[in-house]
Amino acid sequence: VTTGDILVYFDMARWEIQLRYRKGMTNYKTNNPDEDILRKYKRAYFIEWRIADKHKARLFEKFDYVIDTNKQNDPKMITGQAFCDSLAQLATRPFRTVPYFDPGVWGGQWMKEVCHLDKKQKNFAWSFDGVPEENSILFDYDGVVVELPCMDLVLYQPKALLGEQIYARFGAEFPIRFDFLDTMGGQNLSLQVHPVTEYIKKNFGMTYTQDESYYILDAGEGACVYLGLKENIDKEQMIEDLRKAQKGEIVFDAEKYINKFPAKKHDHFLIPAGTCHCSGNNAMVLEISATPYIFTFKLWDWERLGLDGKPRPVHVEHGKEVIQWYRTTPWVKENLVNAVYEVKEEANDCKVEHTGLHALEFIETRRYTTDHITNHDTQGTVHVLNLIDGKEAIVESPDHAFEPFVVHYAETFIIPAQVGAYTIRPYGESENEEIKLIKAYVR
């Protein structure tokens, strides 16, 4: 309408918005305080936040001031110049996003103990840790901590963060996601399938889909992963059984149709789109996946109700269109269960293994096992890593381009493409001990 004398942008992280929805906050220009949380979230995720991000991205260098509104009644203000300078600096060094944790009907107890969470909570099911679209970042300005959406970094510094090739392929979107799924002492996840690329493009306008994998950080007694189809099943009968189960007429017999593999610590199960899957109980999963908009077709949810007391939605009709029926037991065993081999071409005096993902997926994952320093180079593409074994490690620049960065067990961290060369070694309580890291990057 007009350009004012001073432009002030009020910023809030998506997780904080979700928490406020639960307390009755409405969607934008909407009188829906009591609408169910899932609908509020979908409206924001698919529409409001996308529009707001596009609007914001055009204005970054026009902001006079930016205000952090994440803590109610405690706003923090910085100059627009400080905002831009901070994001530019962050794109030159390793960093972590602010993780968040949430309960669920199937949630477990592992994160509560390892991540020192509220013991009074019944469980924690999810954690997003290293998902710039969802997580936030913290900046310290002379002792004042300001929280900003990490999506600001993706939108303002996409080439420095992602690299030229990834930016050309995906635009200002972060294509790799690390998150936790905790069923230790909990229940099975919902049986589900993700759309293949052709289907998601035709029906939802997305150019890539949610290929993923389950890396088993820890496992208890009886831990398992449901993955792929059994041999010689009747696919029409399976879909009919899923429909009847959806109506409550029968209990779906998952083990009649779906493979069930035992899971132990450091197993890696690969899940290209179109593969029926879910984690069983007593597993702590580091999910490594692509990050399109959220499209998960649930097929069966083990007769459960959501936290709101209502049956959780399933999507059998979408699911039946994308299930890859040829992915039966022999194919799954050969291609998707611990398809690990040692990598010799890397110039590292340590054990380097390719653990995934499948050739149909665009993400590469490599596992490093070492008790000394290892050398790495982004080679112009963003890296996402997690310390999957060992208490502490330190990330350093060979030419002191950034301050040393310490990470702890099970923490995810991001190395921007612009960083180039970096090293990682055991540190602190893990010094001179063996550690394991998993690294993901776009092939």
Coordinates of C-alpha atoms in Angstrom, one line a residue:
V1 CA 0.0 0.0 0.0
T2 CA 2.8 2.4 0.9
T3 CA 6.4 2.4 2.1
G4 CA 6.7 3.8 5.7
D5 CA 9.6 5.7 7.2
I6 CA 10.7 2.8 9.4
L7 CA 10.2 -0.9 8.7
V8 CA 10.1 -3.2 11.7
Y9 CA 9.7 -7.0 11.2
F10 CA 8.3 -9.1 14.1
D11 CA 9.6 -12.6 13.8
M12 CA 8.5 -15.8 15.4
A13 CA 9.7 -19.4 15.1
R14 CA 7.2 -22.0 13.8
W15 CA 7.5 -24.2 16.9
E16 CA 6.4 -21.3 19.1
I17 CA 3.5 -20.6 16.7
Q18 CA 2.4 -24.2 17.1
L19 CA 2.5 -24.0 20.9
R20 CA 0.3 -20.9 20.8
Y21 CA -2.2 -22.6 18.5
R22 CA -2.6 -25.2 21.2
K23 CA -3.3 -22.5 23.7
G24 CA -6.1 -21.1 21.5
M25 CA -4.3 -18.6 19.2
T26 CA -6.1 -18.4 15.8
N27 CA -4.7 -18.6 12.3
Y28 CA -4.1 -15.4 10.4
K29 CA -7.3 -13.3 10.1
T30 CA -9.3 -16.4 11.3
N31 CA -11.7 -16.9 14.1
N32 CA -10.8 -20.5 14.9
P33 CA -9.5 -20.7 18.5
D34 CA -11.0 -24.1 19.1
E35 CA -10.3 -25.7 15.8
D36 CA -8.3 -28.9 16.1
I37 CA -4.5 -28.4 16.1
L38 CA -3.8 -30.5 13.0
R39 CA -6.0 -28.3 10.9
K40 CA -4.5 -25.1 12.3
Y41 CA -1.0 -26.5 11.6
K42 CA -1.8 -27.6 8.0
R43 CA -3.3 -24.2 7.2
A44 CA -0.1 -22.5 8.5
Y45 CA 2.3 -25.0 7.0
F46 CA 0.9 -25.2 3.5
I47 CA -0.4 -21.6 3.1
E48 CA 0.4 -18.9 5.7
W49 CA 4.0 -19.6 6.4
R50 CA 4.8 -20.1 2.7
I51 CA 3.3 -16.7 1.9
A52 CA 4.9 -15.0 4.8
D53 CA 8.3 -16.4 3.9
K54 CA 8.0 -15.2 0.3
H55 CA 7.0 -11.8 1.6
K56 CA 9.9 -11.7 4.2
A57 CA 12.5 -12.8 1.7
R58 CA 11.9 -9.7 -0.5
L59 CA 12.5 -7.4 2.5
F60 CA 15.5 -8.7 4.4
E61 CA 17.8 -5.8 3.5
K62 CA 15.0 -3.2 3.9
F63 CA 14.4 -4.0 7.6
D64 CA 15.3 -1.1 9.9
Y65 CA 14.7 -3.4 13.0
V66 CA 13.8 -7.0 13.7
I67 CA 12.0 -8.1 16.8
D68 CA 12.2 -11.5 18.4
T69 CA 8.7 -12.3 19.6
N70 CA 9.2 -15.9 20.8
K71 CA 8.9 -15.1 24.5
Q72 CA 5.5 -13.5 25.4
N73 CA 5.8 -10.1 26.9
D74 CA 9.6 -10.2 26.5
P75 CA 10.5 -8.9 23.0
K76 CA 14.1 -8.3 21.9
M77 CA 15.0 -5.9 19.1
I78 CA 18.1 -5.7 16.9
T79 CA 18.9 -3.5 13.9
G80 CA 18.2 -4.8 10.4
Q81 CA 21.9 -4.5 9.7
A82 CA 22.8 -6.7 12.7
F83 CA 20.2 -9.2 11.5
C84 CA 21.7 -9.5 8.0
D85 CA 25.3 -9.5 9.3
S86 CA 24.5 -12.3 11.8
L87 CA 23.0 -14.5 9.1
A88 CA 25.9 -13.9 6.8
Q89 CA 28.4 -14.9 9.6
L90 CA 26.4 -18.0 10.5
A91 CA 26.8 -19.2 6.9
T92 CA 30.5 -19.4 7.4
R93 CA 30.7 -21.7 10.4
P94 CA 29.3 -24.9 11.9
F95 CA 26.1 -24.4 13.9
R96 CA 23.2 -26.2 15.6
T97 CA 19.5 -25.3 15.5
V98 CA 17.4 -25.2 18.7
P99 CA 15.8 -28.6 19.0
Y100 CA 12.2 -29.1 20.2
F101 CA 10.6 -32.2 21.7
D102 CA 7.0 -33.3 21.6
P103 CA 4.9 -36.1 23.1
G104 CA 2.9 -38.6 21.0
V105 CA 0.6 -41.6 21.4
W106 CA 3.5 -43.9 20.5
G107 CA 6.2 -41.9 22.3
G108 CA 9.1 -43.4 24.4
Q109 CA 11.4 -42.6 27.3
W110 CA 14.9 -42.5 25.7
M111 CA 15.0 -38.8 24.9
K112 CA 13.7 -37.9 28.3
E113 CA 16.8 -39.5 29.9
V114 CA 19.5 -38.7 27.3
C115 CA 18.4 -35.2 26.5
H116 CA 17.6 -34.3 30.1
L117 CA 13.9 -33.4 29.5
D118 CA 11.0 -32.9 31.9
K119 CA 10.7 -36.2 33.8
K120 CA 7.0 -35.3 34.6
Q121 CA 6.0 -35.7 31.0
K122 CA 4.4 -39.0 30.0
N123 CA 6.7 -39.5 27.0
F124 CA 8.5 -37.7 24.1
A125 CA 7.8 -39.0 20.7
W126 CA 9.4 -36.5 18.3
S127 CA 12.4 -34.3 18.2
F128 CA 13.3 -32.0 15.3
D129 CA 17.0 -31.2 15.6
G130 CA 18.6 -29.9 12.5
V131 CA 15.4 -29.0 10.4
P132 CA 15.9 -25.3 9.4
E133 CA 12.3 -25.1 8.1
E134 CA 11.0 -25.9 11.6
N135 CA 13.8 -25.1 14.1
S136 CA 15.2 -21.7 15.2
I137 CA 18.7 -20.3 15.9
L138 CA 20.1 -18.3 18.8
F139 CA 22.3 -15.2 18.5
D140 CA 24.0 -13.5 21.5
Y141 CA 24.3 -9.7 21.3
D142 CA 26.3 -8.6 24.3
G143 CA 24.5 -11.0 26.6
V144 CA 21.0 -10.6 25.1
V145 CA 19.9 -13.8 23.4
V146 CA 17.8 -13.4 20.3
E147 CA 15.9 -16.3 18.8
L148 CA 15.1 -16.3 15.1
P149 CA 13.7 -18.9 12.7
C150 CA 16.5 -20.8 11.0
M151 CA 14.5 -20.4 7.8
D152 CA 15.7 -16.8 7.7
L153 CA 19.2 -18.2 7.1
V154 CA 18.0 -20.5 4.2
L155 CA 16.1 -17.6 2.6
Y156 CA 18.8 -14.9 3.0
Q157 CA 22.0 -17.0 2.4
P158 CA 20.9 -19.9 0.3
K159 CA 24.0 -20.2 -1.9
A160 CA 26.5 -19.9 1.0
L161 CA 24.5 -22.4 3.1
L162 CA 23.4 -24.9 0.5
G163 CA 26.0 -24.5 -2.3
E164 CA 25.4 -23.4 -5.9
Q165 CA 24.4 -26.9 -7.2
I166 CA 21.9 -27.6 -4.5
Y167 CA 20.4 -24.1 -4.8
A168 CA 20.0 -24.5 -8.5
R169 CA 18.3 -27.8 -7.9
F170 CA 16.0 -27.1 -4.9
G171 CA 15.9 -23.3 -4.6
A172 CA 16.0 -21.7 -1.2
E173 CA 14.8 -24.9 0.6
F174 CA 16.9 -27.1 2.9
P175 CA 16.7 -30.6 1.4
I176 CA 18.0 -32.8 4.3
R177 CA 16.2 -33.5 7.5
F178 CA 17.4 -35.1 10.7
D179 CA 14.9 -35.9 13.4
F180 CA 14.3 -38.4 16.2
L181 CA 11.6 -40.9 16.7
D182 CA 11.5 -42.4 20.2
T183 CA 9.6 -45.6 20.8
M184 CA 11.8 -46.9 23.7
G185 CA 9.2 -48.2 26.1
G186 CA 6.6 -46.8 23.7
Q187 CA 4.6 -48.2 20.8
N188 CA 4.9 -48.9 17.1
L189 CA 4.8 -45.9 14.7
S190 CA 1.9 -45.9 12.2
L191 CA 2.3 -48.1 9.2
Q192 CA 2.8 -45.7 6.3
V193 CA 4.1 -45.0 2.8
H194 CA 5.4 -41.9 1.1
P195 CA 4.4 -40.8 -2.4
V196 CA 6.8 -41.5 -5.3
T197 CA 8.1 -38.4 -7.2
E198 CA 5.6 -38.8 -10.1
Y199 CA 2.6 -38.9 -7.8
I200 CA 3.6 -36.0 -5.6
K201 CA 4.4 -33.9 -8.6
K202 CA 1.1 -34.7 -10.4
N203 CA -1.1 -34.4 -7.3
F204 CA 0.6 -31.8 -5.0
G205 CA 2.9 -29.8 -7.3
M206 CA 6.1 -30.9 -5.5
T207 CA 9.3 -31.6 -7.5
Y208 CA 10.7 -34.1 -5.0
T209 CA 9.4 -36.4 -2.3
Q210 CA 10.2 -37.7 1.2
D211 CA 12.7 -40.5 0.7
E212 CA 14.0 -41.4 4.1
S213 CA 15.9 -43.9 6.3
Y214 CA 15.9 -45.1 9.9
Y215 CA 19.3 -45.1 11.6
I216 CA 19.0 -47.0 14.9
L217 CA 20.7 -44.9 17.6
D218 CA 19.7 -47.3 20.3
A219 CA 17.5 -50.4 20.6
G220 CA 15.9 -52.3 23.4
E221 CA 14.6 -55.9 23.7
G222 CA 12.4 -56.9 20.7
A223 CA 13.2 -53.8 18.7
C224 CA 12.2 -54.1 15.1
V225 CA 11.4 -52.3 11.8
Y226 CA 8.5 -53.1 9.5
L227 CA 9.8 -52.7 6.0
G228 CA 8.6 -53.7 2.5
L229 CA 6.1 -56.5 1.6
K230 CA 6.2 -60.2 2.0
E231 CA 6.4 -62.5 -1.0
N232 CA 3.3 -63.6 -2.9
I233 CA 0.8 -61.5 -1.0
D234 CA -2.6 -60.7 -2.5
K235 CA -2.4 -56.9 -2.9
E236 CA -6.1 -56.5 -3.5
Q237 CA -6.8 -58.3 -0.3
M238 CA -4.3 -56.2 1.6
I239 CA -6.0 -53.0 0.4
E240 CA -9.4 -54.4 1.3
D241 CA -8.2 -55.3 4.8
L242 CA -6.8 -51.8 5.2
R243 CA -10.1 -50.3 4.2
K244 CA -12.0 -52.6 6.6
A245 CA -9.5 -51.7 9.4
Q246 CA -10.1 -48.0 8.7
K247 CA -13.8 -48.6 9.3
G248 CA -13.1 -50.5 12.5
E249 CA -14.5 -53.8 11.0
I250 CA -11.3 -55.8 11.5
V251 CA -7.8 -55.5 13.1
F252 CA -5.3 -55.2 10.2
D253 CA -2.8 -58.2 10.4
A254 CA 0.4 -56.3 9.6
E255 CA 2.6 -59.3 9.9
K256 CA 0.6 -61.1 7.2
Y257 CA 1.7 -58.6 4.6
I258 CA 4.7 -56.6 5.9
N259 CA 8.3 -57.8 6.6
K260 CA 9.4 -57.4 10.2
F261 CA 13.2 -57.1 10.7
P262 CA 14.9 -57.2 14.1
A263 CA 16.7 -53.9 14.8
K264 CA 19.9 -53.3 16.8
K265 CA 22.1 -50.3 17.6
H266 CA 23.8 -48.8 14.4
D267 CA 21.6 -50.7 11.9
H268 CA 20.5 -48.5 9.0
F269 CA 17.2 -49.2 7.2
L270 CA 16.7 -47.4 3.9
I271 CA 13.2 -46.3 2.9
P272 CA 12.8 -45.0 -0.7
A273 CA 9.4 -43.5 -1.4
G274 CA 6.7 -46.1 -2.1
T275 CA 8.0 -48.6 0.5
C276 CA 5.6 -49.6 3.3
H277 CA 7.3 -49.1 6.6
C278 CA 7.3 -48.1 10.3
S279 CA 9.5 -48.5 13.4
G280 CA 8.4 -50.9 16.0
N281 CA 8.5 -50.2 19.7
N282 CA 11.7 -50.2 21.8
A283 CA 13.7 -48.4 19.1
M284 CA 15.4 -45.0 19.1
V285 CA 15.5 -43.8 15.5
L286 CA 17.5 -41.1 13.9
E287 CA 15.4 -40.4 10.8
I288 CA 17.5 -39.1 7.9
S289 CA 15.3 -38.0 5.1
A290 CA 14.5 -35.5 2.3
T291 CA 12.5 -32.4 3.3
P292 CA 9.7 -31.7 1.0
Y293 CA 6.3 -30.5 2.3
I294 CA 4.8 -33.1 4.6
F295 CA 3.1 -35.9 2.7
T296 CA 2.9 -39.1 4.7
F297 CA 0.2 -41.6 3.8
K298 CA -0.7 -43.5 6.9
L299 CA -2.2 -47.0 6.2
W300 CA -2.8 -48.4 9.6
D301 CA -2.5 -47.0 13.1
W302 CA -2.9 -50.1 15.4
E303 CA -6.4 -49.1 16.6
R304 CA -5.1 -46.0 18.3
L305 CA -6.7 -42.7 19.1
G306 CA -4.7 -39.4 18.9
L307 CA -3.9 -37.3 22.0
D308 CA -7.2 -35.5 21.3
G309 CA -9.1 -38.7 21.8
K310 CA -10.2 -39.1 18.1
P311 CA -9.1 -41.8 15.6
R312 CA -5.9 -40.7 13.9
P313 CA -6.4 -40.1 10.1
V314 CA -5.2 -42.7 7.6
H315 CA -4.9 -42.3 3.9
V316 CA -5.5 -45.8 2.3
E317 CA -6.7 -44.4 -1.0
H318 CA -3.6 -42.3 -1.6
G319 CA -1.4 -45.0 -0.3
K320 CA -2.6 -47.7 -2.6
E321 CA -1.6 -45.6 -5.6
V322 CA 2.1 -45.3 -4.6
I323 CA 2.9 -48.7 -2.9
Q324 CA 5.7 -50.3 -4.9
W325 CA 4.5 -53.9 -4.9
Y326 CA 7.8 -55.4 -6.2
R327 CA 9.6 -54.4 -3.0
T328 CA 9.2 -57.8 -1.4
T329 CA 11.4 -59.7 1.0
P330 CA 14.4 -60.6 -1.2
W331 CA 14.6 -57.1 -2.7
V332 CA 14.3 -55.4 0.6
K333 CA 17.0 -57.6 2.3
E334 CA 19.4 -57.0 -0.6
N335 CA 18.8 -53.3 -1.0
L336 CA 17.4 -51.7 2.1
V337 CA 18.7 -53.5 5.2
N338 CA 22.2 -52.6 6.2
A339 CA 23.5 -52.1 2.7
V340 CA 26.8 -51.0 4.1
Y341 CA 30.2 -51.1 2.4
E342 CA 33.6 -49.6 3.2
V343 CA 34.6 -46.5 1.3
K344 CA 38.3 -46.4 0.3
E345 CA 38.6 -43.3 -1.8
E346 CA 38.3 -40.8 1.1
A347 CA 41.7 -39.5 2.4
N348 CA 41.0 -40.4 6.0
D349 CA 43.0 -42.6 8.3
C350 CA 39.8 -44.1 9.8
K351 CA 37.0 -46.4 9.0
V352 CA 34.6 -44.8 6.5
E353 CA 31.4 -46.6 5.4
H354 CA 28.6 -45.9 3.0
T355 CA 25.5 -46.7 4.9
G356 CA 22.9 -45.3 2.5
L357 CA 20.8 -44.1 1.0
H358 CA 19.4 -46.3 -1.8
A359 CA 20.3 -45.4 -5.4
L360 CA 16.7 -44.2 -5.9
E361 CA 17.3 -41.5 -3.2
F362 CA 19.4 -38.3 -3.6
I363 CA 21.0 -38.3 -0.2
E364 CA 24.3 -40.0 0.6
T365 CA 25.1 -41.1 4.2
R366 CA 28.6 -42.0 5.4
R367 CA 29.6 -43.3 8.8
Y368 CA 33.0 -42.4 10.3
T369 CA 34.5 -44.5 13.2
T370 CA 37.7 -42.9 14.6
D371 CA 39.7 -42.2 17.8
H372 CA 41.7 -39.4 16.2
I373 CA 41.3 -36.4 13.8
T374 CA 39.4 -36.8 10.5
N375 CA 39.5 -34.5 7.5
H376 CA 36.4 -33.3 5.7
D377 CA 35.5 -30.9 2.9
T378 CA 32.1 -29.7 1.9
Q379 CA 33.2 -29.4 -1.7
G380 CA 30.6 -26.8 -2.2
T381 CA 27.6 -28.7 -0.7
V382 CA 26.0 -28.5 2.7
H383 CA 26.8 -31.3 5.2
V384 CA 24.5 -32.4 8.0
L385 CA 26.1 -34.6 10.8
N386 CA 25.2 -36.3 14.0
L387 CA 27.5 -37.7 16.8
I388 CA 26.0 -41.2 16.9
D389 CA 28.5 -42.6 19.4
G390 CA 30.9 -41.0 21.9
K391 CA 30.3 -38.2 24.4
E392 CA 32.0 -35.2 22.7
A393 CA 33.7 -34.2 19.5
I394 CA 35.1 -30.9 18.2
V395 CA 34.8 -29.4 14.8
E396 CA 37.7 -27.1 13.7
S397 CA 39.0 -25.2 10.8
P398 CA 42.5 -26.1 9.5
D399 CA 43.1 -22.4 8.8
H400 CA 41.2 -21.0 11.8
A401 CA 38.4 -19.6 9.6
F402 CA 35.9 -20.3 12.4
E403 CA 35.9 -20.8 16.1
P404 CA 36.2 -24.4 17.3
F405 CA 32.7 -25.9 17.7
V406 CA 31.9 -28.6 20.3
V407 CA 29.1 -31.2 19.8
H408 CA 27.8 -33.8 22.1
Y409 CA 26.3 -37.3 21.8
A410 CA 23.2 -37.4 19.6
E411 CA 23.4 -33.8 18.6
T412 CA 22.9 -32.8 15.0
F413 CA 25.0 -30.0 13.4
I414 CA 25.2 -28.3 10.1
I415 CA 28.3 -27.4 8.1
P416 CA 27.4 -24.7 5.4
A417 CA 28.7 -25.3 1.9
Q418 CA 30.8 -22.1 2.2
V419 CA 32.9 -23.6 5.0
G420 CA 35.0 -25.8 2.8
A421 CA 37.7 -27.8 4.7
Y422 CA 37.1 -28.8 8.3
T423 CA 38.2 -31.4 10.8
I424 CA 36.5 -33.5 13.5
R425 CA 38.1 -35.3 16.4
P426 CA 37.2 -36.8 19.8
Y427 CA 37.2 -34.2 22.5
G428 CA 36.7 -33.7 26.2
E429 CA 35.3 -36.8 27.8
S430 CA 35.8 -38.7 24.6
E431 CA 39.4 -37.6 23.9
N432 CA 41.5 -40.6 22.8
E433 CA 38.3 -42.7 22.7
E434 CA 36.5 -44.0 19.6
I435 CA 33.6 -41.9 18.3
K436 CA 31.1 -42.4 15.4
L437 CA 29.6 -39.8 13.2
I438 CA 27.1 -40.0 10.4
K439 CA 27.2 -37.4 7.6
A440 CA 24.5 -36.7 5.1
Y441 CA 24.8 -34.7 1.9
V442 CA 23.1 -34.4 -1.5
R443 CA 24.8 -36.6 -4.1

